[in-house]
mmCIF file of C-alpha atoms in Angstrom:
data_model
loop_
_atom_site.group_PDB
_atom_site.id
_atom_site.type_symbol
_atom_site.label_atom_id
_atom_site.label_comp_id
_atom_site.label_asym_id
_atom_site.label_seq_id
_atom_site.Cartn_x
_atom_site.Cartn_y
_atom_site.Cartn_z
ATOM 1 C CA MET A 1 96.658 79.907 176.493
ATOM 2 C CA LYS A 2 99.752 82.075 176.086
ATOM 3 C CA THR A 3 101.013 82.662 172.445
ATOM 4 C CA LEU A 4 104.621 81.623 171.777
ATOM 5 C CA THR A 5 106.415 84.034 169.662
ATOM 6 C CA LEU A 6 109.402 82.770 167.575
ATOM 7 C CA THR A 7 111.768 84.055 165.081
ATOM 8 C CA VAL A 8 111.711 82.383 161.573
ATOM 9 C CA PHE A 9 115.016 80.587 162.469
ATOM 10 C CA GLN A 10 113.646 79.392 165.728
ATOM 11 C CA PHE A 11 110.463 78.138 164.054
ATOM 12 C CA ASN A 12 112.233 76.279 161.264
ATOM 13 C CA SER A 13 114.730 74.821 163.714
ATOM 14 C CA PHE A 14 111.943 73.526 165.806
ATOM 15 C CA VAL A 15 110.219 71.928 162.878
ATOM 16 C CA LYS A 16 113.543 70.220 161.752
ATOM 17 C CA LYS A 17 113.908 68.751 165.192
ATOM 18 C CA ILE A 18 110.500 67.240 164.952
ATOM 19 C CA PHE A 19 111.278 65.601 161.560
ATOM 20 C CA ASP A 20 114.743 64.467 162.624
ATOM 21 C CA ALA A 21 113.281 62.984 165.869
ATOM 22 C CA GLU A 22 110.873 60.754 163.828
ATOM 23 C CA ASP A 23 112.653 57.513 163.023
ATOM 24 C CA PHE A 24 110.063 56.458 160.674
ATOM 25 C CA LEU A 25 111.078 59.383 158.274
ATOM 26 C CA SER A 26 114.828 58.407 158.343
ATOM 27 C CA ASN A 27 114.634 55.463 156.252
ATOM 28 C CA ILE A 28 111.592 55.111 153.911
ATOM 29 C CA ALA A 29 110.769 54.190 150.329
ATOM 30 C CA ILE A 30 108.346 56.196 148.218
ATOM 31 C CA ILE A 31 106.695 55.107 144.812
ATOM 32 C CA GLY A 32 105.882 57.849 142.331
ATOM 33 C CA GLU A 33 106.335 59.184 138.853
ATOM 34 C CA ILE A 34 109.384 61.212 137.970
ATOM 35 C CA THR A 35 108.862 64.765 136.665
ATOM 36 C CA ASN A 36 110.914 68.041 136.320
ATOM 37 C CA PHE A 37 114.062 65.934 136.150
ATOM 38 C CA LYS A 38 117.294 67.736 135.813
ATOM 39 C CA ILE A 39 121.064 67.247 136.533
ATOM 40 C CA SER A 40 123.015 70.372 138.090
ATOM 41 C CA GLY A 41 126.658 69.899 138.814
ATOM 42 C CA ASP A 42 126.956 66.445 140.287
ATOM 43 C CA ASN A 43 123.411 66.268 141.744
ATOM 44 C CA ALA A 44 120.014 65.298 140.497
ATOM 45 C CA PHE A 45 116.883 67.294 141.216
ATOM 46 C CA PHE A 46 113.461 65.989 140.457
ATOM 47 C CA ASP A 47 109.836 65.711 141.756
ATOM 48 C CA LEU A 48 108.050 62.644 142.505
ATOM 49 C CA LYS A 49 104.345 62.687 142.014
ATOM 50 C CA ASP A 50 101.193 60.572 141.974
ATOM 51 C CA GLU A 51 97.604 61.844 141.013
ATOM 52 C CA ASN A 52 97.141 63.687 144.273
ATOM 53 C CA ALA A 53 100.436 64.985 145.387
ATOM 54 C CA MET A 54 104.117 65.909 144.721
ATOM 55 C CA VAL A 55 107.270 65.883 146.727
ATOM 56 C CA SER A 56 110.714 67.352 145.875
ATOM 57 C CA CYS A 57 113.752 65.032 145.733
ATOM 58 C CA VAL A 58 117.468 65.362 145.691
ATOM 59 C CA LYS A 59 120.109 62.858 145.021
ATOM 60 C CA PHE A 60 123.700 63.894 145.592
ATOM 61 C CA GLY A 61 126.582 62.659 143.419
ATOM 62 C CA ALA A 62 124.208 61.364 140.696
ATOM 63 C CA ARG A 63 125.817 62.960 137.518
ATOM 64 C CA ASP A 64 125.263 59.588 135.642
ATOM 65 C CA LEU A 65 121.814 59.007 136.877
ATOM 66 C CA ASN A 66 119.679 58.303 133.942
ATOM 67 C CA LEU A 67 116.041 58.922 134.608
ATOM 68 C CA LYS A 68 113.096 60.107 132.349
ATOM 69 C CA ASN A 69 110.217 62.148 132.991
ATOM 70 C CA GLY A 70 107.106 59.997 133.285
ATOM 71 C CA GLU A 71 109.146 57.005 134.549
ATOM 72 C CA LEU A 72 107.600 55.171 137.549
ATOM 73 C CA VAL A 73 110.296 54.684 140.325
ATOM 74 C CA THR A 74 110.718 53.702 143.946
ATOM 75 C CA VAL A 75 113.101 55.953 145.745
ATOM 76 C CA GLN A 76 114.748 55.065 149.164
ATOM 77 C CA GLY A 77 115.992 57.768 151.516
ATOM 78 C CA ARG A 78 115.064 60.156 154.294
ATOM 79 C CA VAL A 79 113.098 63.343 154.715
ATOM 80 C CA ASN A 80 115.118 66.508 155.243
ATOM 81 C CA PHE A 81 113.924 70.009 156.287
ATOM 82 C CA TYR A 82 116.145 72.846 155.311
ATOM 83 C CA ILE A 83 116.098 75.468 158.016
ATOM 84 C CA LYS A 84 117.394 78.304 155.799
ATOM 85 C CA SER A 85 114.813 77.895 153.031
ATOM 86 C CA GLY A 86 112.089 76.467 155.111
ATOM 87 C CA ARG A 87 111.635 73.648 152.385
ATOM 88 C CA LEU A 88 111.190 70.045 152.855
ATOM 89 C CA ASN A 89 113.020 67.558 150.504
ATOM 90 C CA PHE A 90 113.516 63.872 150.312
ATOM 91 C CA LEU A 91 117.134 63.028 150.208
ATOM 92 C CA VAL A 92 117.415 59.937 147.870
ATOM 93 C CA ASN A 93 119.986 57.289 148.493
ATOM 94 C CA GLN A 94 118.753 54.743 145.961
ATOM 95 C CA VAL A 95 116.492 54.823 142.841
ATOM 96 C CA MET A 96 114.709 51.588 141.411
ATOM 97 C CA SER A 97 112.783 51.889 138.180
ATOM 98 C CA ASN A 98 109.262 50.466 138.111
ATOM 99 C CA GLY A 99 108.660 51.169 134.446
ATOM 100 C CA GLN A 100 106.352 53.869 132.947
ATOM 101 C CA GLY A 101 104.172 56.049 135.022
ATOM 102 C CA ASN A 102 100.397 56.345 134.483
ATOM 103 C CA LEU A 103 100.644 59.719 132.855
ATOM 104 C CA TYR A 104 103.415 58.631 130.437
ATOM 105 C CA GLN A 105 101.459 55.456 129.600
ATOM 106 C CA LYS A 106 98.451 57.586 128.561
ATOM 107 C CA PHE A 107 100.722 59.731 126.646
ATOM 108 C CA MET A 108 102.149 56.778 124.660
ATOM 109 C CA MET A 109 98.684 55.197 124.159
ATOM 110 C CA LEU A 110 97.228 58.417 122.664
ATOM 111 C CA LYS A 111 100.429 58.871 120.495
ATOM 112 C CA GLU A 112 100.034 55.525 119.011
ATOM 113 C CA LYS A 113 96.322 55.959 118.395
ATOM 114 C CA LEU A 114 96.825 59.302 116.610
ATOM 115 C CA GLU A 115 99.813 57.977 114.662
ATOM 116 C CA LYS A 116 97.656 55.021 113.325
ATOM 117 C CA GLU A 117 94.984 57.543 112.184
ATOM 118 C CA GLY A 118 97.600 59.542 110.186
ATOM 119 C CA TYR A 119 97.856 62.692 112.030
ATOM 120 C CA PHE A 120 101.689 62.533 112.208
ATOM 121 C CA ARG A 121 102.436 61.546 108.541
ATOM 122 C CA GLN A 122 105.567 63.260 107.185
ATOM 123 C CA GLU A 123 104.079 63.622 103.630
ATOM 124 C CA ILE A 124 101.389 66.125 104.930
ATOM 125 C CA LYS A 125 103.877 68.515 106.529
ATOM 126 C CA LYS A 126 103.793 72.021 105.120
ATOM 127 C CA GLU A 127 106.823 73.984 104.287
ATOM 128 C CA ILE A 128 107.691 76.903 106.493
ATOM 129 C CA PRO A 129 107.651 80.098 104.330
ATOM 130 C CA LYS A 130 111.125 81.635 103.967
ATOM 131 C CA PHE A 131 109.824 85.281 103.871
ATOM 132 C CA ALA A 132 107.074 85.529 106.466
ATOM 133 C CA LYS A 133 105.779 89.089 106.944
ATOM 134 C CA ARG A 134 103.367 88.425 109.894
ATOM 135 C CA ILE A 135 103.698 85.528 112.495
ATOM 136 C CA GLY A 136 100.902 84.324 114.737
ATOM 137 C CA VAL A 137 102.027 83.080 118.229
ATOM 138 C CA VAL A 138 99.836 81.051 120.546
ATOM 139 C CA THR A 139 101.286 81.293 124.108
ATOM 140 C CA SER A 140 100.910 83.219 127.373
ATOM 141 C CA GLU A 141 101.132 86.968 126.785
ATOM 142 C CA THR A 142 103.335 87.159 129.738
ATOM 143 C CA GLY A 143 106.579 85.640 130.559
ATOM 144 C CA ALA A 144 109.921 84.766 129.057
ATOM 145 C CA VAL A 145 108.581 82.857 126.038
ATOM 146 C CA ILE A 146 106.866 85.673 124.179
ATOM 147 C CA ARG A 147 109.729 88.155 125.163
ATOM 148 C CA ASP A 148 112.353 85.793 123.654
ATOM 149 C CA ILE A 149 110.299 85.419 120.498
ATOM 150 C CA ILE A 150 109.792 89.215 120.101
ATOM 151 C CA ASN A 151 113.465 89.883 120.927
ATOM 152 C CA VAL A 152 114.839 87.439 118.360
ATOM 153 C CA THR A 153 112.417 88.678 115.718
ATOM 154 C CA LYS A 154 113.202 92.295 116.119
ATOM 155 C CA ALA A 155 116.914 91.541 116.078
ATOM 156 C CA LYS A 156 116.722 89.622 112.837
ATOM 157 C CA ASN A 157 113.965 91.762 111.021
ATOM 158 C CA PRO A 158 112.324 94.853 112.506
ATOM 159 C CA TYR A 159 109.801 94.846 109.827
ATOM 160 C CA THR A 160 108.267 91.381 110.761
ATOM 161 C CA ASP A 161 105.024 91.625 112.758
ATOM 162 C CA ILE A 162 104.338 89.272 115.754
ATOM 163 C CA ILE A 163 100.584 88.749 116.566
ATOM 164 C CA VAL A 164 99.988 87.031 120.002
ATOM 165 C CA TYR A 165 96.936 85.026 120.759
ATOM 166 C CA PRO A 166 96.947 85.024 124.631
ATOM 167 C CA SER A 167 96.400 81.388 125.911
ATOM 168 C CA LYS A 168 96.925 79.356 128.961
ATOM 169 C CA VAL A 169 99.783 76.968 128.502
ATOM 170 C CA GLN A 170 99.021 74.688 131.443
ATOM 171 C CA GLY A 171 96.151 73.803 133.691
ATOM 172 C CA VAL A 172 92.501 73.065 133.130
ATOM 173 C CA GLY A 173 91.144 74.250 129.764
ATOM 174 C CA ALA A 174 94.526 75.152 128.344
ATOM 175 C CA GLU A 175 94.028 72.757 125.446
ATOM 176 C CA ASN A 176 90.704 74.684 124.480
ATOM 177 C CA GLU A 177 92.561 78.039 124.311
ATOM 178 C CA ILE A 178 95.488 76.629 122.375
ATOM 179 C CA SER A 179 93.227 75.033 119.828
ATOM 180 C CA ALA A 180 91.199 78.217 119.538
ATOM 181 C CA GLY A 181 94.426 80.237 118.859
ATOM 182 C CA ILE A 182 95.374 78.029 116.107
ATOM 183 C CA SER A 183 91.890 78.155 114.529
ATOM 184 C CA TYR A 184 91.839 81.932 114.957
ATOM 185 C CA PHE A 185 95.107 82.508 112.934
ATOM 186 C CA ASN A 186 93.696 80.355 110.195
ATOM 187 C CA THR A 187 90.936 82.944 109.754
ATOM 188 C CA ARG A 188 93.394 85.708 108.985
ATOM 189 C CA GLU A 189 94.769 85.958 105.546
ATOM 190 C CA ASP A 190 97.822 88.105 106.679
ATOM 191 C CA ILE A 191 99.163 85.459 108.936
ATOM 192 C CA ASP A 192 102.031 83.439 107.227
ATOM 193 C CA THR A 193 103.179 81.136 110.015
ATOM 194 C CA ILE A 194 101.881 79.983 113.456
ATOM 195 C CA ILE A 195 104.065 79.334 116.425
ATOM 196 C CA VAL A 196 102.737 77.282 119.326
ATOM 197 C CA ALA A 197 105.137 77.921 122.321
ATOM 198 C CA ARG A 198 105.803 77.535 125.981
ATOM 199 C CA GLY A 199 108.629 77.035 128.225
ATOM 200 C CA GLY A 200 109.870 73.682 129.788
ATOM 201 C CA GLY A 201 107.977 71.816 132.430
ATOM 202 C CA SER A 202 106.794 68.451 133.766
ATOM 203 C CA LEU A 203 104.983 65.872 131.694
ATOM 204 C CA GLU A 204 101.946 67.070 133.719
ATOM 205 C CA ASP A 205 102.608 70.701 132.860
ATOM 206 C CA LEU A 206 102.881 69.966 129.265
ATOM 207 C CA SER A 207 99.750 67.811 129.159
ATOM 208 C CA PRO A 208 97.599 70.350 127.304
ATOM 209 C CA PHE A 209 99.996 69.994 124.360
ATOM 210 C CA ASN A 210 99.448 66.180 124.565
ATOM 211 C CA THR A 211 95.777 66.218 123.901
ATOM 212 C CA GLU A 212 93.739 65.094 120.932
ATOM 213 C CA LYS A 213 92.010 68.476 120.561
ATOM 214 C CA VAL A 214 95.374 70.385 120.068
ATOM 215 C CA VAL A 215 96.617 67.726 117.627
ATOM 216 C CA LYS A 216 93.568 67.903 115.573
ATOM 217 C CA ALA A 217 93.664 71.797 115.430
ATOM 218 C CA ILE A 218 97.239 71.453 114.107
ATOM 219 C CA PHE A 219 96.196 68.919 111.501
ATOM 220 C CA ALA A 220 93.368 71.051 110.217
ATOM 221 C CA SER A 221 95.544 74.063 110.012
ATOM 222 C CA LYS A 222 95.954 75.420 106.441
ATOM 223 C CA LYS A 223 98.776 77.572 107.712
ATOM 224 C CA PRO A 224 102.142 75.939 108.694
ATOM 225 C CA VAL A 225 102.634 75.381 112.376
ATOM 226 C CA ILE A 226 105.894 75.427 114.363
ATOM 227 C CA SER A 227 105.978 73.622 117.747
ATOM 228 C CA ALA A 228 108.343 75.254 120.363
ATOM 229 C CA VAL A 229 107.035 73.529 123.558
ATOM 230 C CA GLY A 230 109.173 72.507 126.545
ATOM 231 C CA HIS A 231 112.962 72.086 126.530
ATOM 232 C CA GLU A 232 115.127 70.285 123.958
ATOM 233 C CA THR A 233 114.581 66.904 125.676
ATOM 234 C CA ASP A 234 110.810 67.251 125.908
ATOM 235 C CA PHE A 235 108.577 65.716 123.260
ATOM 236 C CA THR A 236 104.805 66.365 123.056
ATOM 237 C CA LEU A 237 102.149 65.268 120.647
ATOM 238 C CA CYS A 238 102.045 68.812 119.385
ATOM 239 C CA ASP A 239 105.601 68.392 118.249
ATOM 240 C CA PHE A 240 104.747 65.238 116.189
ATOM 241 C CA ALA A 241 101.633 66.924 114.617
ATOM 242 C CA SER A 242 103.229 70.179 113.747
ATOM 243 C CA ASP A 243 104.858 70.962 110.481
ATOM 244 C CA LEU A 244 108.252 71.641 112.259
ATOM 245 C CA ARG A 245 109.378 70.871 115.810
ATOM 246 C CA VAL A 246 112.091 73.228 117.298
ATOM 247 C CA PRO A 247 113.844 72.846 120.832
ATOM 248 C CA THR A 248 112.969 76.355 122.251
ATOM 249 C CA PRO A 249 110.766 79.383 121.408
ATOM 250 C CA SER A 250 113.826 81.408 120.541
ATOM 251 C CA VAL A 251 114.826 78.789 117.930
ATOM 252 C CA ALA A 252 111.278 78.999 116.493
ATOM 253 C CA ALA A 253 111.681 82.691 115.965
ATOM 254 C CA GLU A 254 114.945 82.087 114.361
ATOM 255 C CA VAL A 255 113.475 79.538 111.890
ATOM 256 C CA ALA A 256 110.205 81.527 111.208
ATOM 257 C CA VAL A 257 111.760 85.011 110.686
ATOM 258 C CA PHE A 258 114.108 85.783 107.774
ATOM 259 C CA SER A 259 117.043 88.068 108.551
ATOM 260 C CA TYR A 260 116.413 91.446 106.830
ATOM 261 C CA TYR A 261 120.087 92.412 107.140
ATOM 262 C CA ASP A 262 121.369 89.171 105.572
ATOM 263 C CA GLU A 263 118.910 89.389 102.639
ATOM 264 C CA LEU A 264 119.990 93.023 102.257
ATOM 265 C CA GLU A 265 123.565 92.052 101.999
ATOM 266 C CA ASN A 266 122.577 89.182 99.556
ATOM 267 C CA LEU A 267 120.866 91.690 97.310
ATOM 268 C CA LYS A 268 123.832 93.941 97.396
ATOM 269 C CA ARG A 269 126.067 91.191 96.474
ATOM 270 C CA ILE A 270 123.693 90.072 93.692
ATOM 271 C CA ALA A 271 123.643 93.698 92.308
ATOM 272 C CA GLN A 272 127.341 93.932 92.471
ATOM 273 C CA ASN A 273 127.912 90.575 90.695
ATOM 274 C CA ASN A 274 125.238 91.590 88.163
ATOM 275 C CA TYR A 275 126.961 94.958 87.494
ATOM 276 C CA TYR A 276 130.367 93.230 87.148
ATOM 277 C CA PHE A 277 129.019 90.560 84.613
ATOM 278 C CA MET A 278 127.055 93.172 82.755
ATOM 279 C CA SER A 279 130.055 95.494 82.406
ATOM 280 C CA LYS A 280 132.238 92.713 81.344
ATOM 281 C CA ARG A 281 129.589 91.582 78.763
ATOM 282 C CA VAL A 282 129.186 95.128 77.472
ATOM 283 C CA ASN A 283 132.847 95.513 77.128
ATOM 284 C CA ASP A 284 133.245 92.159 75.323
ATOM 285 C CA SER A 285 130.312 93.060 73.076
ATOM 286 C CA LYS A 286 131.964 96.500 72.308
ATOM 287 C CA LYS A 287 135.143 94.606 71.275
ATOM 288 C CA HIS A 288 133.191 92.039 69.247
ATOM 289 C CA LEU A 289 131.216 94.714 67.627
ATOM 290 C CA SER A 290 134.199 96.787 66.862
ATOM 291 C CA LEU A 291 135.843 93.808 65.012
ATOM 292 C CA ILE A 292 132.514 93.090 63.167
ATOM 293 C CA SER A 293 132.161 96.699 62.246
ATOM 294 C CA ASN A 294 135.760 97.086 60.878
ATOM 295 C CA SER A 295 135.305 93.888 58.842
ATOM 296 C CA ALA A 296 131.950 95.089 57.723
ATOM 297 C CA ILE A 297 133.235 98.485 56.737
ATOM 298 C CA ASP A 298 135.966 96.822 54.682
ATOM 299 C CA ARG A 299 133.538 94.658 52.824
ATOM 300 C CA LEU A 300 131.245 97.691 52.402
ATOM 301 C CA LYS A 301 133.854 99.886 50.956
ATOM 302 C CA LEU A 302 134.768 97.023 48.308
ATOM 303 C CA LYS A 303 131.137 96.500 47.528
ATOM 304 C CA ILE A 304 130.675 100.299 47.087
ATOM 305 C CA SER A 305 133.625 100.437 44.803
ATOM 306 C CA ASN A 306 132.274 97.526 42.726
ATOM 307 C CA SER A 307 128.878 98.925 42.819
ATOM 308 C CA SER A 308 130.173 102.423 41.734
ATOM 309 C CA SER A 309 131.656 101.022 38.611
ATOM 310 C CA ASN A 310 128.547 99.075 37.838
ATOM 311 C CA LEU A 311 126.389 102.054 38.559
ATOM 312 C CA LYS A 312 128.244 104.389 36.207
ATOM 313 C CA GLN A 313 127.773 101.772 33.412
ATOM 314 C CA THR A 314 124.174 101.312 34.259
ATOM 315 C CA LEU A 315 123.625 104.998 34.405
ATOM 316 C CA PHE A 316 125.176 105.415 30.931
ATOM 317 C CA SER A 317 123.037 102.627 29.492
ATOM 318 C CA ILE A 318 119.859 104.161 31.119
ATOM 319 C CA SER A 319 120.745 107.641 29.838
ATOM 320 C CA HIS A 320 121.303 106.479 26.358
ATOM 321 C CA SER A 321 118.064 104.482 26.502
ATOM 322 C CA ILE A 322 116.102 107.621 27.775
ATOM 323 C CA GLU A 323 117.569 109.743 25.125
ATOM 324 C CA LEU A 324 116.633 107.369 22.439
ATOM 325 C CA LEU A 325 113.111 107.020 23.940
ATOM 326 C CA MET A 326 112.741 110.855 24.160
ATOM 327 C CA LYS A 327 113.708 111.176 20.476
ATOM 328 C CA ASN A 328 111.058 108.566 19.482
ATOM 329 C CA LYS A 329 108.512 110.185 21.588
ATOM 330 C CA ARG A 330 109.281 113.620 20.309
ATOM 331 C CA SER A 331 108.788 112.335 16.736
ATOM 332 C CA GLU A 332 105.527 110.679 17.719
ATOM 333 C CA LEU A 333 104.390 113.837 19.383
ATOM 334 C CA GLU A 334 105.088 115.998 16.373
ATOM 335 C CA LYS A 335 103.189 113.618 14.134
ATOM 336 C CA THR A 336 100.216 113.553 16.518
ATOM 337 C CA THR A 337 100.271 117.356 16.792
ATOM 338 C CA LEU A 338 100.157 117.684 13.082
ATOM 339 C CA GLU A 339 97.103 115.305 12.808
ATOM 340 C CA ILE A 340 95.287 117.126 15.716
ATOM 341 C CA SER A 341 96.079 120.429 14.003
ATOM 342 C CA LYS A 342 94.542 119.346 10.813
ATOM 343 C CA LYS A 343 91.292 118.547 12.694
ATOM 344 C CA ASN A 344 91.273 121.767 14.496
ATOM 345 C CA PRO A 345 88.020 123.556 13.547
ATOM 346 C CA LEU A 346 89.985 126.872 13.340
ATOM 347 C CA GLU A 347 92.216 125.396 10.729
ATOM 348 C CA ILE A 348 89.128 124.252 8.717
ATOM 349 C CA LEU A 349 87.870 127.815 8.848
ATOM 350 C CA LYS A 350 90.949 129.047 7.123
ATOM 351 C CA ASN A 351 89.905 127.154 4.092
ATOM 352 C CA GLY A 352 86.851 129.492 3.638
ATOM 353 C CA TYR A 353 84.259 127.807 5.859
ATOM 354 C CA ALA A 354 82.226 129.468 8.523
ATOM 355 C CA VAL A 355 80.170 128.454 11.530
ATOM 356 C CA LEU A 356 76.629 129.652 12.079
ATOM 357 C CA SER A 357 74.960 130.000 15.481
ATOM 358 C CA VAL A 358 71.655 131.555 16.728
ATOM 359 C CA GLU A 359 71.828 132.836 20.240
ATOM 360 C CA GLY A 360 74.905 130.896 20.892
ATOM 361 C CA LYS A 361 73.380 127.611 19.602
ATOM 362 C CA ARG A 362 75.208 126.078 16.650
ATOM 363 C CA VAL A 363 73.153 125.799 13.435
ATOM 364 C CA LEU A 364 73.542 122.421 11.778
ATOM 365 C CA SER A 365 70.641 122.777 9.054
ATOM 366 C CA SER A 366 68.807 125.534 7.362
ATOM 367 C CA ASN A 367 65.683 123.858 8.857
ATOM 368 C CA GLU A 368 66.706 125.486 12.118
ATOM 369 C CA LEU A 369 66.575 129.103 10.575
ATOM 370 C CA SER A 370 63.821 131.504 9.678
ATOM 371 C CA VAL A 371 63.802 134.601 7.637
ATOM 372 C CA GLY A 372 64.420 137.525 9.970
ATOM 373 C CA ASP A 373 66.606 135.532 12.403
ATOM 374 C CA ASN A 374 69.747 137.292 13.664
ATOM 375 C CA ILE A 375 72.582 134.956 13.208
ATOM 376 C CA GLU A 376 76.398 134.987 14.148
ATOM 377 C CA ILE A 377 78.927 133.954 11.573
ATOM 378 C CA ARG A 378 82.247 132.758 12.842
ATOM 379 C CA THR A 379 85.213 132.788 10.315
ATOM 380 C CA CYS A 380 88.766 132.007 11.001
ATOM 381 C CA ASP A 381 89.635 135.620 12.080
ATOM 382 C CA SER A 382 86.325 137.227 12.907
ATOM 383 C CA GLU A 383 82.708 137.180 14.149
ATOM 384 C CA ILE A 384 79.954 138.603 11.945
ATOM 385 C CA LYS A 385 76.308 139.392 12.966
ATOM 386 C CA ALA A 386 73.653 139.339 10.119
ATOM 387 C CA GLU A 387 69.949 138.951 9.518
ATOM 388 C CA ILE A 388 68.503 136.336 7.254
ATOM 389 C CA LYS A 389 66.722 137.838 4.273
ATOM 390 C CA ASN A 390 66.098 134.806 2.207
ATOM 391 C CA ILE A 391 66.603 131.109 2.682
ATOM 392 C CA SER A 392 67.021 128.891 -0.590
ATOM 393 C CA LYS A 393 67.081 125.064 -0.427
ATOM 394 C CA ILE A 394 69.843 123.362 -2.380
ATOM 395 C CA ASP A 395 69.207 120.018 -4.063
ATOM 396 C CA LEU A 396 72.292 118.251 -2.690
ATOM 397 C CA GLU A 397 71.771 115.167 -4.948
ATOM 398 C CA ASN A 398 71.631 117.198 -8.222
ATOM 399 C CA ALA A 399 74.349 119.404 -7.039
ATOM 400 C CA ASN A 400 76.679 116.452 -6.415
ATOM 401 C CA LYS A 401 75.717 115.149 -9.921
ATOM 402 C CA LYS A 402 76.565 118.693 -11.470
ATOM 403 C CA GLU A 403 79.871 118.466 -9.603
#
């Protein structure tokens, strides 16, 4: 069989003719769940999905179309194949709401269950530290999310560290890695705040953040958790469980990181204000002290003048008392000296008495002497050495009677 070779344009044109030729595809209705809904200009773009497949849809002139991700709808329209991009779209003419989709219903049921169990209570929310030094981020290590967080952080404070725990943010097993990242940062003493982040996506893309496992990991966290999951209009169970929900990862960095430069300016202003108030206080104190000093000096001068007069009078009285006291003491001293002088042994010796001693030992009785002893005799003006030739006892009782 001969192979037909076509250009891309020829191939896409051929495929489009096949779709256009099929009447069945020109007016059909499809039931599915809205995801990735957005308005651009006057047109609405969204995907319609069920449990097994997805199709891209476009509705032109739909600026006021009010649809929500997770909503179950029936769309009526036709299939269109774009030759230039080679993409198949469903061009929607009419949208009819069928209520909530299965995925959204599961989300609401789990939210209600966890809310009743107390995982979203406002009173257990932890305060986000104002001056975080090191921040842990659970997100994909590649892509715009982590770049945005790092860029905002470095712009606000080059001294704040960002530690990334690489994690899947969608797909099978993503909830396990997200919860593991939260638990890991709770084992580190140096982490002040945890950010859980990813970009926008469909309800299905965000499903790991709508799991009980992630909610319980946030609930068990001892460190504050900021949720920055999806776009501003997206809400996840991670948002409700976290201590703070922010619309984008960039805002998470704005909230978690303090501005080094703003704080530096604040400190400068505080220092200037303190210097101004202290200078003013010092000057006021100097003036007040000068007034107090002058007043005190005047009072001191008057007090010194009065005290000087009193002191002179007191000194005169003291001087007179001392002089009188000295005169009395001098008289007493002379009297005492005279009495002591009379009792002086030398004075007694002047009356003709003498002191005997043998070998330096004073003799008090003749019983201490023997004939032949050498004695020393001390008079008032000399010392005499002699030898005892004779000792005669005196009858003191008869001698006293004779006297």
